[in-house]
mmCIF file of C-alpha atoms in Angstrom:
data_model
loop_
_atom_site.group_PDB
_atom_site.id
_atom_site.type_symbol
_atom_site.label_atom_id
_atom_site.label_comp_id
_atom_site.label_asym_id
_atom_site.label_seq_id
_atom_site.Cartn_x
_atom_site.Cartn_y
_atom_site.Cartn_z
ATOM 1 C CA MET A 29 82.227 -18.525 -50.378
ATOM 2 C CA SER A 30 84.576 -17.649 -47.542
ATOM 3 C CA ALA A 31 84.540 -19.151 -44.092
ATOM 4 C CA PRO A 32 83.053 -17.122 -41.247
ATOM 5 C CA LEU A 33 85.475 -14.982 -39.251
ATOM 6 C CA THR A 34 86.779 -16.200 -35.938
ATOM 7 C CA ALA A 35 86.385 -14.146 -32.781
ATOM 8 C CA GLU A 36 90.052 -13.130 -32.906
ATOM 9 C CA GLU A 37 89.698 -11.927 -36.509
ATOM 10 C CA GLU A 38 86.592 -9.905 -35.639
ATOM 11 C CA ILE A 39 88.411 -8.228 -32.734
ATOM 12 C CA LEU A 40 91.346 -7.416 -35.001
ATOM 13 C CA LEU A 41 89.044 -5.943 -37.655
ATOM 14 C CA ALA A 42 87.203 -3.883 -35.045
ATOM 15 C CA ASP A 43 90.535 -2.544 -33.811
ATOM 16 C CA PHE A 44 91.405 -1.180 -37.261
ATOM 17 C CA SER A 45 87.947 0.090 -38.222
ATOM 18 C CA ARG A 46 86.707 3.666 -37.898
ATOM 19 C CA THR A 47 83.590 2.640 -36.020
ATOM 20 C CA VAL A 48 83.443 3.494 -32.341
ATOM 21 C CA PRO A 49 81.569 1.572 -29.655
ATOM 22 C CA ARG A 50 78.122 2.826 -28.698
ATOM 23 C CA SER A 51 79.319 4.080 -25.307
ATOM 24 C CA THR A 52 82.098 6.118 -26.939
ATOM 25 C CA SER A 53 79.669 7.489 -29.501
ATOM 26 C CA ILE A 54 77.322 8.624 -26.726
ATOM 27 C CA LEU A 55 80.273 10.213 -24.898
ATOM 28 C CA PHE A 56 81.299 12.036 -28.085
ATOM 29 C CA HIS A 57 77.784 13.317 -28.774
ATOM 30 C CA LEU A 58 77.170 14.513 -25.217
ATOM 31 C CA ASN A 59 80.528 16.306 -25.081
ATOM 32 C CA ALA A 60 79.923 17.861 -28.483
ATOM 33 C CA LEU A 61 76.442 18.992 -27.448
ATOM 34 C CA PHE A 62 77.758 20.635 -24.295
ATOM 35 C CA VAL A 63 80.653 22.386 -26.055
ATOM 36 C CA SER A 64 78.445 23.439 -28.976
ATOM 37 C CA ALA A 65 76.011 25.032 -26.554
ATOM 38 C CA LEU A 66 78.667 27.069 -24.704
ATOM 39 C CA PRO A 67 78.687 29.889 -27.290
ATOM 40 C CA ILE A 68 74.961 30.382 -26.598
ATOM 41 C CA TRP A 69 75.830 31.604 -23.114
ATOM 42 C CA LEU A 70 78.527 33.874 -24.550
ATOM 43 C CA PHE A 71 76.154 35.512 -26.999
ATOM 44 C CA TRP A 72 73.210 35.588 -24.602
ATOM 45 C CA ARG A 73 75.104 37.289 -21.755
ATOM 46 C CA ILE A 74 77.711 39.373 -23.593
ATOM 47 C CA GLN A 75 76.147 40.122 -26.993
ATOM 48 C CA GLN A 76 72.623 40.418 -25.513
ATOM 49 C CA LEU A 77 70.942 37.949 -27.908
ATOM 50 C CA GLU A 78 67.616 36.989 -26.363
ATOM 51 C CA LEU A 79 66.899 33.264 -26.077
ATOM 52 C CA ASN A 80 63.247 33.578 -27.114
ATOM 53 C CA THR A 81 64.116 35.619 -30.235
ATOM 54 C CA TYR A 82 67.118 33.625 -31.420
ATOM 55 C CA GLY A 83 66.180 30.224 -29.950
ATOM 56 C CA ILE A 84 65.592 28.522 -33.307
ATOM 57 C CA MET A 85 68.932 29.755 -34.658
ATOM 58 C CA PHE A 86 70.650 28.659 -31.435
ATOM 59 C CA GLY A 87 69.113 25.194 -31.781
ATOM 60 C CA ILE A 88 70.015 24.724 -35.441
ATOM 61 C CA VAL A 89 73.591 25.979 -35.007
ATOM 62 C CA THR A 90 74.045 23.791 -31.928
ATOM 63 C CA ILE A 91 72.865 20.698 -33.816
ATOM 64 C CA ILE A 92 75.197 21.436 -36.761
ATOM 65 C CA SER A 93 78.133 22.108 -34.453
ATOM 66 C CA THR A 94 77.390 18.967 -32.426
ATOM 67 C CA PHE A 95 77.437 16.816 -35.541
ATOM 68 C CA LEU A 96 80.690 18.354 -36.820
ATOM 69 C CA LEU A 97 82.436 18.107 -33.448
ATOM 70 C CA SER A 98 81.367 14.453 -33.047
ATOM 71 C CA LEU A 99 82.822 13.743 -36.464
ATOM 72 C CA ALA A 100 86.044 15.484 -35.485
ATOM 73 C CA TYR A 101 86.278 13.487 -32.237
ATOM 74 C CA LYS A 102 85.934 10.240 -34.159
ATOM 75 C CA ASN A 103 88.495 11.224 -36.818
ATOM 76 C CA VAL A 104 91.129 12.396 -34.331
ATOM 77 C CA LYS A 105 90.629 9.328 -32.156
ATOM 78 C CA TYR A 106 91.122 7.036 -35.151
ATOM 79 C CA SER A 107 94.294 8.785 -36.295
ATOM 80 C CA LEU A 108 95.818 8.848 -32.798
ATOM 81 C CA LYS A 109 94.916 5.397 -31.535
ATOM 82 C CA HIS A 110 97.637 3.452 -33.350
ATOM 83 C CA LYS A 111 100.301 6.108 -32.741
ATOM 84 C CA ILE A 112 99.579 5.992 -29.028
ATOM 85 C CA ALA A 113 99.595 2.183 -29.045
ATOM 86 C CA GLN A 114 103.068 2.165 -30.588
ATOM 87 C CA ARG A 115 104.389 4.662 -28.060
ATOM 88 C CA ARG A 116 102.921 2.851 -25.049
ATOM 89 C CA HIS A 117 104.003 -0.638 -26.161
ATOM 90 C CA ALA A 118 107.075 -0.919 -23.930
ATOM 91 C CA GLY A 119 105.348 0.329 -20.786
ATOM 92 C CA VAL A 120 102.257 -1.812 -21.286
ATOM 93 C CA THR A 121 104.346 -4.869 -22.086
ATOM 94 C CA ALA A 122 106.392 -4.460 -18.916
ATOM 95 C CA GLU A 123 103.242 -4.026 -16.813
ATOM 96 C CA VAL A 124 101.492 -7.059 -18.305
ATOM 97 C CA MET A 125 104.605 -9.239 -18.037
ATOM 98 C CA GLN A 126 104.899 -8.295 -14.359
ATOM 99 C CA GLN A 127 101.256 -9.278 -13.805
ATOM 100 C CA VAL A 128 101.767 -12.551 -15.676
ATOM 101 C CA ALA A 129 104.938 -13.286 -13.687
ATOM 102 C CA ASP A 130 103.120 -12.659 -10.406
ATOM 103 C CA ALA A 131 100.196 -14.827 -11.464
ATOM 104 C CA SER A 132 102.313 -17.629 -12.934
ATOM 105 C CA SER A 133 104.456 -17.956 -9.819
ATOM 106 C CA GLU A 134 101.319 -19.099 -8.040
ATOM 107 C CA LYS A 135 99.930 -21.181 -10.902
ATOM 108 C CA LYS A 136 101.230 -22.943 -13.977
ATOM 109 C CA LYS A 137 103.422 -21.343 -16.610
ATOM 110 C CA THR A 138 101.656 -19.018 -19.045
ATOM 111 C CA VAL A 139 102.172 -19.744 -22.721
ATOM 112 C CA LYS A 140 103.700 -17.110 -24.992
ATOM 113 C CA LYS A 141 100.559 -16.703 -27.112
ATOM 114 C CA GLU A 142 98.478 -15.917 -24.028
ATOM 115 C CA LYS A 143 101.060 -13.343 -22.916
ATOM 116 C CA ASP A 144 101.035 -11.727 -26.358
ATOM 117 C CA ASP A 145 97.222 -11.660 -26.369
ATOM 118 C CA ARG A 146 97.148 -9.988 -22.956
ATOM 119 C CA VAL A 147 99.709 -7.386 -24.076
ATOM 120 C CA LEU A 148 97.781 -6.671 -27.271
ATOM 121 C CA PHE A 149 94.475 -6.364 -25.411
ATOM 122 C CA LYS A 150 95.899 -4.070 -22.730
ATOM 123 C CA LYS A 151 97.779 -1.961 -25.288
ATOM 124 C CA THR A 152 94.605 -1.519 -27.353
ATOM 125 C CA GLU A 153 92.592 -0.638 -24.260
ATOM 126 C CA VAL A 154 95.120 1.988 -23.092
ATOM 127 C CA ALA A 155 95.484 3.495 -26.566
ATOM 128 C CA ASP A 156 91.723 3.638 -27.048
ATOM 129 C CA LEU A 157 91.166 5.427 -23.757
ATOM 130 C CA GLU A 158 94.002 7.905 -24.283
ATOM 131 C CA ALA A 159 92.965 8.645 -27.859
ATOM 132 C CA THR A 160 89.352 9.233 -26.777
ATOM 133 C CA HIS A 161 90.289 11.677 -24.034
ATOM 134 C CA PHE A 162 92.868 13.549 -26.079
ATOM 135 C CA SER A 163 90.493 13.811 -29.021
ATOM 136 C CA ILE A 164 87.818 15.398 -26.840
ATOM 137 C CA PHE A 165 90.289 17.793 -25.211
ATOM 138 C CA TYR A 166 92.003 18.853 -28.442
ATOM 139 C CA ASN A 167 88.834 19.415 -30.461
ATOM 140 C CA ASN A 168 87.054 21.245 -27.627
ATOM 141 C CA ALA A 169 90.002 23.570 -27.066
ATOM 142 C CA LEU A 170 90.333 24.294 -30.783
ATOM 143 C CA PHE A 171 86.588 24.890 -31.235
ATOM 144 C CA LEU A 172 86.331 27.269 -28.283
ATOM 145 C CA PHE A 173 89.518 29.112 -29.241
ATOM 146 C CA LEU A 174 88.319 29.611 -32.812
ATOM 147 C CA THR A 175 84.863 30.675 -31.650
ATOM 148 C CA ILE A 176 86.295 33.361 -29.363
ATOM 149 C CA ILE A 177 88.781 34.639 -31.956
ATOM 150 C CA LEU A 178 86.137 34.754 -34.687
ATOM 151 C CA SER A 179 83.436 36.346 -32.558
ATOM 152 C CA PHE A 180 85.533 39.023 -30.820
ATOM 153 C CA TYR A 181 88.065 39.889 -33.525
ATOM 154 C CA VAL A 182 87.189 38.704 -37.017
ATOM 155 C CA LEU A 183 83.401 39.142 -37.004
ATOM 156 C CA LYS A 184 83.143 41.906 -34.379
ATOM 157 C CA ASN A 185 81.551 44.399 -36.825
ATOM 158 C CA PHE A 186 78.760 42.004 -37.862
ATOM 159 C CA SER A 187 75.367 41.977 -36.207
ATOM 160 C CA PRO A 188 75.270 39.749 -33.096
ATOM 161 C CA GLY A 189 73.086 37.111 -34.819
ATOM 162 C CA ALA A 190 75.369 36.894 -37.852
ATOM 163 C CA ASN A 191 78.395 36.926 -35.566
ATOM 164 C CA TYR A 192 77.046 33.923 -33.605
ATOM 165 C CA LEU A 193 76.098 32.027 -36.734
ATOM 166 C CA GLY A 194 79.404 32.728 -38.478
ATOM 167 C CA SER A 195 81.705 32.129 -35.528
ATOM 168 C CA SER A 196 80.073 28.916 -34.294
ATOM 169 C CA VAL A 197 79.518 27.228 -37.656
ATOM 170 C CA THR A 198 82.888 28.306 -39.060
ATOM 171 C CA SER A 199 84.691 27.069 -35.950
ATOM 172 C CA ALA A 200 82.946 23.694 -36.118
ATOM 173 C CA CYS A 201 83.671 23.379 -39.847
ATOM 174 C CA VAL A 202 87.362 24.216 -39.364
ATOM 175 C CA VAL A 203 87.695 21.698 -36.516
ATOM 176 C CA ALA A 204 85.984 18.996 -38.597
ATOM 177 C CA PHE A 205 88.155 19.819 -41.607
ATOM 178 C CA LEU A 206 91.390 19.737 -39.611
ATOM 179 C CA SER A 207 90.404 16.377 -38.116
ATOM 180 C CA THR A 208 90.429 14.773 -41.577
ATOM 181 C CA SER A 209 94.147 15.366 -42.061
ATOM 182 C CA SER A 210 96.373 12.346 -41.709
ATOM 183 C CA GLY A 211 99.088 14.236 -39.771
#
């Protein structure tokens, strides 16, 4: 039987896991819901699909798209987080060392391990925030671009209901699929 994990080990494991905090998950789902619902306006106002006639289809497609976009957000965030952390290391280190130098001039000397812990914490925090925001931006832009291209060019000869269903679901599936790549 192995010994229980220390707090530092749990933080390190959480940093490398694919799970996202509850607040980030809520942010992802709300963003995905909003972006998934945008094509409803497009098809309601431009393609003349009535809300009371197509409401059930709108709801089902929005739920499917929301789930797929949330998955894509999580996948892109995970793949970007460590790349961003590596790129921001020098800047974050300089900022934290300046803060430590300012604080230690007033107090006692800070030990190297504490400095390294502060740098690691700040670097993880910055990378997490940047990866979250970029993931939302990138996936939203790709989903909306694909939806417009599919609805106005590729599926333009289909009936408006089939056009909505095909363009929204296909766009969400493509975004989710592209988010699984390790590139």
